[in-house]
């Protein structure tokens, strides 16, 4: 894993956006895996700015989102479909036909999950997967003890995740859908590179477990230790539980010019 630690969520997100932009410029038909939640908002804002002010072109880009709640219609204000169109897609020149978000209202969910996997394969696989981390260590909605070999499927959210996400549902945990469709850990690990973002003290413990703890299914994100090209962009607060934070900063600051891609 490559650790990139910046002072604030904003500076971290701008650095991460540079990496995404570099890929899209080098490979205009890149396949991006995208995430929702509070964490990637500033990354998306910066990508929108790059599109509007620096001509970053998304017209040939294909996207696959990580997850979606089961039982929320697409036009529900808290569906991840609504989130993506509101916070990114409506403000860039993406081709709607190239956007993929799991359908939480699909009549046959297992078939929809299998079709999602097939669509990723048909698109040539994911070049870069944006990820957040749950305070319980989940990645996508792969909750603790998820199989490292898992593919897109139904999952049941933990009580902790329901609690964490209640803020989007008027603070009412009982309004948060208990089930979701999520890419599996195997699906995420197949991405050619991964871009994890985490900000704030509330993520410090999960980040420390992911980066410096043992690889274990109880901390699903820890599997990224096995990924050949995983970058982790975090702010100082999210880095505050890391034992070797000074080393990671030293490595990043000392990167030779030719190696700097973010
Ligand atoms: P958050 O969620 O960005 O809203 O903190 C991250 C996640 O649950 O993966």
Coordinates of C-alpha atoms and ligand atoms in Angstrom, one line a residue:
X1 CA 0.0 0.0 0.0
X2 CA 1.1 3.5 -0.7
X3 CA 0.1 5.9 2.1
X4 CA -0.5 9.6 1.1
X5 CA -1.1 11.7 4.2
X6 CA -2.2 15.4 3.8
X7 CA -3.3 18.0 6.3
X8 CA -7.0 18.2 5.4
X9 CA -9.7 16.3 3.6
X10 CA -9.6 19.0 0.9
X11 CA -5.9 18.8 0.1
X12 CA -6.0 15.0 0.3
X13 CA -9.0 14.9 -2.1
X14 CA -7.3 17.3 -4.6
X15 CA -4.2 15.1 -4.6
X16 CA -6.4 12.0 -5.2
X17 CA -8.3 13.7 -8.0
X18 CA -5.0 14.4 -9.8
X19 CA -4.4 10.7 -9.9
X20 CA -7.8 10.0 -11.3
X21 CA -7.4 12.8 -13.8
X22 CA -4.0 11.5 -14.9
X23 CA -5.6 8.0 -15.6
X24 CA -8.5 9.5 -17.6
X25 CA -6.1 11.7 -19.6
X26 CA -3.9 8.7 -20.4
X27 CA -6.8 6.4 -21.1
X28 CA -9.9 8.3 -22.1
X29 CA -12.0 5.1 -22.1
X30 CA -11.0 4.2 -18.6
X31 CA -13.3 2.1 -16.4
X32 CA -13.7 3.8 -13.0
X33 CA -15.2 2.1 -9.9
X34 CA -17.0 4.7 -7.8
X35 CA -18.1 5.0 -4.2
X36 CA -20.7 7.0 -2.3
X37 CA -20.9 8.4 1.3
X38 CA -19.5 11.6 2.7
X39 CA -15.9 10.7 2.0
X40 CA -15.6 11.0 -1.8
X41 CA -17.6 14.3 -2.1
X42 CA -14.6 16.5 -2.3
X43 CA -12.9 14.2 -4.8
X44 CA -16.0 14.5 -7.0
X45 CA -16.1 18.3 -6.6
X46 CA -12.5 18.4 -7.7
X47 CA -13.2 16.2 -10.7
X48 CA -16.1 18.4 -11.6
X49 CA -13.8 21.5 -11.4
X50 CA -11.2 19.7 -13.6
X51 CA -13.9 18.9 -16.1
X52 CA -15.3 22.5 -16.1
X53 CA -12.0 24.4 -16.0
X54 CA -9.4 22.1 -17.4
X55 CA -11.4 20.1 -20.0
X56 CA -11.1 16.8 -18.3
X57 CA -13.2 14.6 -20.6
X58 CA -15.4 11.9 -19.3
X59 CA -17.3 11.2 -22.5
X60 CA -15.7 7.8 -23.1
X61 CA -15.4 6.8 -19.4
X62 CA -17.4 3.9 -18.1
X63 CA -18.3 3.7 -14.4
X64 CA -19.4 1.0 -12.0
X65 CA -20.6 1.9 -8.5
X66 CA -19.7 -0.2 -5.5
X67 CA -23.1 -0.7 -3.9
X68 CA -26.7 0.3 -3.5
X69 CA -29.4 -0.2 -0.8
X70 CA -32.0 -2.9 -1.5
X71 CA -35.5 -1.6 -1.5
X72 CA -34.9 2.1 -2.3
X73 CA -36.2 3.2 -5.6
X74 CA -33.7 5.0 -7.8
X75 CA -35.4 8.3 -7.3
X76 CA -35.3 8.0 -3.5
X77 CA -33.2 10.9 -2.2
X78 CA -30.9 8.5 -0.3
X79 CA -30.4 6.0 -3.1
X80 CA -26.8 5.8 -4.3
X81 CA -28.2 6.4 -7.8
X82 CA -29.5 9.8 -6.7
X83 CA -26.3 10.5 -4.9
X84 CA -24.1 9.8 -8.0
X85 CA -26.3 11.9 -10.4
X86 CA -26.5 14.8 -7.9
X87 CA -22.9 14.9 -6.8
X88 CA -21.0 13.9 -10.0
X89 CA -22.7 12.7 -13.1
X90 CA -25.0 15.6 -13.7
X91 CA -22.0 18.0 -13.7
X92 CA -19.6 16.2 -16.0
X93 CA -20.0 15.0 -19.6
X94 CA -20.5 11.3 -18.8
X95 CA -22.5 9.2 -21.2
X96 CA -25.5 7.9 -19.2
X97 CA -25.2 4.6 -21.1
X98 CA -21.8 4.0 -19.6
X99 CA -22.9 4.5 -16.0
X100 CA -23.6 1.3 -13.9
X101 CA -25.1 1.3 -10.5
X102 CA -26.5 -1.8 -8.9
X103 CA -30.3 -1.8 -9.0
X104 CA -31.7 -2.3 -5.5
X105 CA -35.2 -2.8 -6.8
X106 CA -34.3 -5.6 -9.3
X107 CA -37.0 -8.3 -9.2
X108 CA -34.3 -11.0 -9.2
X109 CA -31.4 -9.7 -7.2
X110 CA -29.0 -12.7 -7.5
X111 CA -29.5 -12.5 -11.3
X112 CA -28.9 -8.7 -11.3
X113 CA -25.7 -9.3 -9.2
X114 CA -24.4 -11.9 -11.7
X115 CA -25.2 -9.5 -14.6
X116 CA -23.3 -6.7 -12.9
X117 CA -20.2 -8.9 -12.6
X118 CA -20.6 -9.8 -16.3
X119 CA -20.9 -6.2 -17.3
X120 CA -17.6 -5.4 -15.4
X121 CA -15.9 -8.2 -17.3
X122 CA -17.4 -7.1 -20.7
X123 CA -16.1 -3.5 -20.0
X124 CA -12.6 -5.0 -19.6
X125 CA -12.4 -4.8 -15.8
X126 CA -12.1 -1.8 -13.5
X127 CA -9.0 0.3 -14.0
X128 CA -9.3 2.3 -10.8
X129 CA -11.6 1.7 -7.9
X130 CA -12.5 4.5 -5.5
X131 CA -13.1 3.2 -2.0
X132 CA -14.1 4.5 1.4
X133 CA -13.8 2.6 4.7
X134 CA -16.5 2.0 7.3
X135 CA -15.8 2.6 10.9
X136 CA -16.1 -1.1 11.3
X137 CA -13.5 -1.7 8.5
X138 CA -16.0 -2.5 5.7
X139 CA -15.1 -1.8 2.2
X140 CA -17.9 -1.3 -0.3
X141 CA -20.6 -2.8 1.9
X142 CA -18.5 -5.9 2.6
X143 CA -19.0 -6.1 6.4
X144 CA -16.7 -7.9 8.8
X145 CA -16.3 -11.6 8.1
X146 CA -17.2 -11.1 4.4
X147 CA -15.4 -13.7 2.2
X148 CA -12.2 -12.4 0.6
X149 CA -13.4 -14.3 -2.5
X150 CA -16.8 -12.8 -2.6
X151 CA -18.4 -11.3 -5.8
X152 CA -21.3 -8.9 -6.2
X153 CA -24.1 -10.1 -3.9
X154 CA -26.6 -9.3 -1.2
X155 CA -25.3 -8.3 2.2
X156 CA -26.8 -7.5 5.5
X157 CA -25.5 -4.3 7.1
X158 CA -24.1 -4.3 10.6
X159 CA -25.8 -2.3 13.4
X160 CA -22.7 -0.1 13.4
X161 CA -23.2 0.8 9.7
X162 CA -26.9 1.4 10.2
X163 CA -25.9 3.8 13.0
X164 CA -23.2 5.5 11.0
X165 CA -25.6 6.0 8.0
X166 CA -28.6 7.1 10.1
X167 CA -27.4 10.7 9.6
X168 CA -28.7 10.5 6.0
X169 CA -32.1 9.3 7.2
X170 CA -33.1 12.0 9.7
X171 CA -31.0 10.3 12.3
X172 CA -33.4 7.4 12.4
X173 CA -31.5 4.1 12.3
X174 CA -34.7 2.2 11.6
X175 CA -35.1 4.0 8.3
X176 CA -31.7 2.8 6.9
X177 CA -32.3 -0.3 4.7
X178 CA -30.7 -3.4 6.3
X179 CA -29.8 -5.0 3.0
X180 CA -27.7 -3.9 0.1
X181 CA -26.1 -5.1 -3.1
X182 CA -22.3 -4.7 -3.0
X183 CA -19.4 -5.6 -5.2
X184 CA -17.6 -8.4 -3.5
X185 CA -14.1 -8.2 -2.0
X186 CA -12.9 -10.4 -4.9
X187 CA -14.5 -7.9 -7.4
X188 CA -12.7 -5.0 -5.7
X189 CA -9.4 -6.8 -5.6
X190 CA -9.7 -7.4 -9.4
X191 CA -9.5 -3.7 -10.0
X192 CA -6.1 -2.7 -11.5
X193 CA -5.6 -0.1 -8.8
X194 CA -7.5 1.1 -5.8
X195 CA -7.9 4.6 -4.3
X196 CA -8.9 4.5 -0.7
X197 CA -10.0 7.8 0.9
X198 CA -10.6 8.3 4.7
X199 CA -10.9 11.5 6.7
X200 CA -11.3 12.4 10.4
X201 CA -10.8 10.9 13.8
X202 CA -13.7 8.5 13.4
X203 CA -11.8 6.6 10.8
X204 CA -8.4 6.5 12.6
X205 CA -9.0 3.1 14.2
X206 CA -10.2 1.4 11.1
X207 CA -7.3 2.8 9.0
X208 CA -4.8 1.6 11.6
X209 CA -6.3 -1.9 11.5
X210 CA -6.4 -1.9 7.7
X211 CA -2.8 -0.8 7.2
X212 CA -0.9 -2.1 10.2
X213 CA -3.1 -4.9 11.5
X214 CA -3.2 -8.5 10.4
X215 CA -5.0 -9.3 7.1
X216 CA -8.3 -10.7 8.5
X217 CA -11.9 -11.0 7.3
X218 CA -13.0 -9.1 10.5
X219 CA -11.4 -6.1 8.9
X220 CA -12.4 -6.5 5.3
X221 CA -10.4 -3.5 4.0
X222 CA -7.2 -5.2 5.3
X223 CA -7.2 -7.3 2.2
X224 CA -5.8 -4.3 0.4
X225 CA -2.5 -5.2 1.9
X226 CA -2.5 -7.9 -0.8
X227 CA -3.3 -5.6 -3.6
X228 CA -0.4 -4.8 -5.9
X229 CA -1.4 -1.2 -6.6
X230 CA -3.3 0.3 -3.7
X231 CA -3.1 3.9 -2.7
X232 CA -4.5 5.2 0.5
X233 CA -5.2 9.0 0.7
X234 CA -5.9 10.1 4.3
X235 CA -5.8 13.3 6.3
X236 CA -3.8 13.8 9.5
X237 CA -6.7 12.9 11.7
X238 CA -7.4 9.6 10.0
X239 CA -3.7 8.9 10.2
X240 CA -3.6 9.6 13.9
X241 CA -3.8 5.9 14.9
X242 CA -0.9 4.8 12.6
X243 CA 2.3 3.7 14.4
X244 CA 4.4 4.4 11.3
X245 CA 2.8 7.6 10.0
X246 CA 6.1 9.5 10.1
X247 CA 7.7 6.8 7.9
X248 CA 4.8 7.0 5.4
X249 CA 5.2 10.8 5.2
X250 CA 8.9 10.4 4.8
X251 CA 8.5 7.9 1.9
X252 CA 6.0 10.2 0.1
X253 CA 8.0 13.3 0.6
X254 CA 11.1 11.6 -0.7
X255 CA 9.6 10.0 -3.8
X256 CA 11.8 10.5 -6.8
X257 CA 10.3 12.9 -9.4
X258 CA 9.8 10.1 -12.0
X259 CA 7.7 8.1 -9.5
X260 CA 5.3 10.8 -8.6
X261 CA 1.9 10.1 -10.1
X262 CA -0.3 11.8 -7.5
Ligands
LIG1 P1 -18.6 7.6 4.7 O1 -18.8 6.0 4.4 O2 -17.8 8.1 3.5 O3 -20.0 8.1 4.7 O4 -17.9 7.7 6.0 C1 -17.7 5.3 4.0 C2 -18.1 3.8 4.0 O5 -19.0 3.4 4.7 O6 -17.5 3.1 3.2

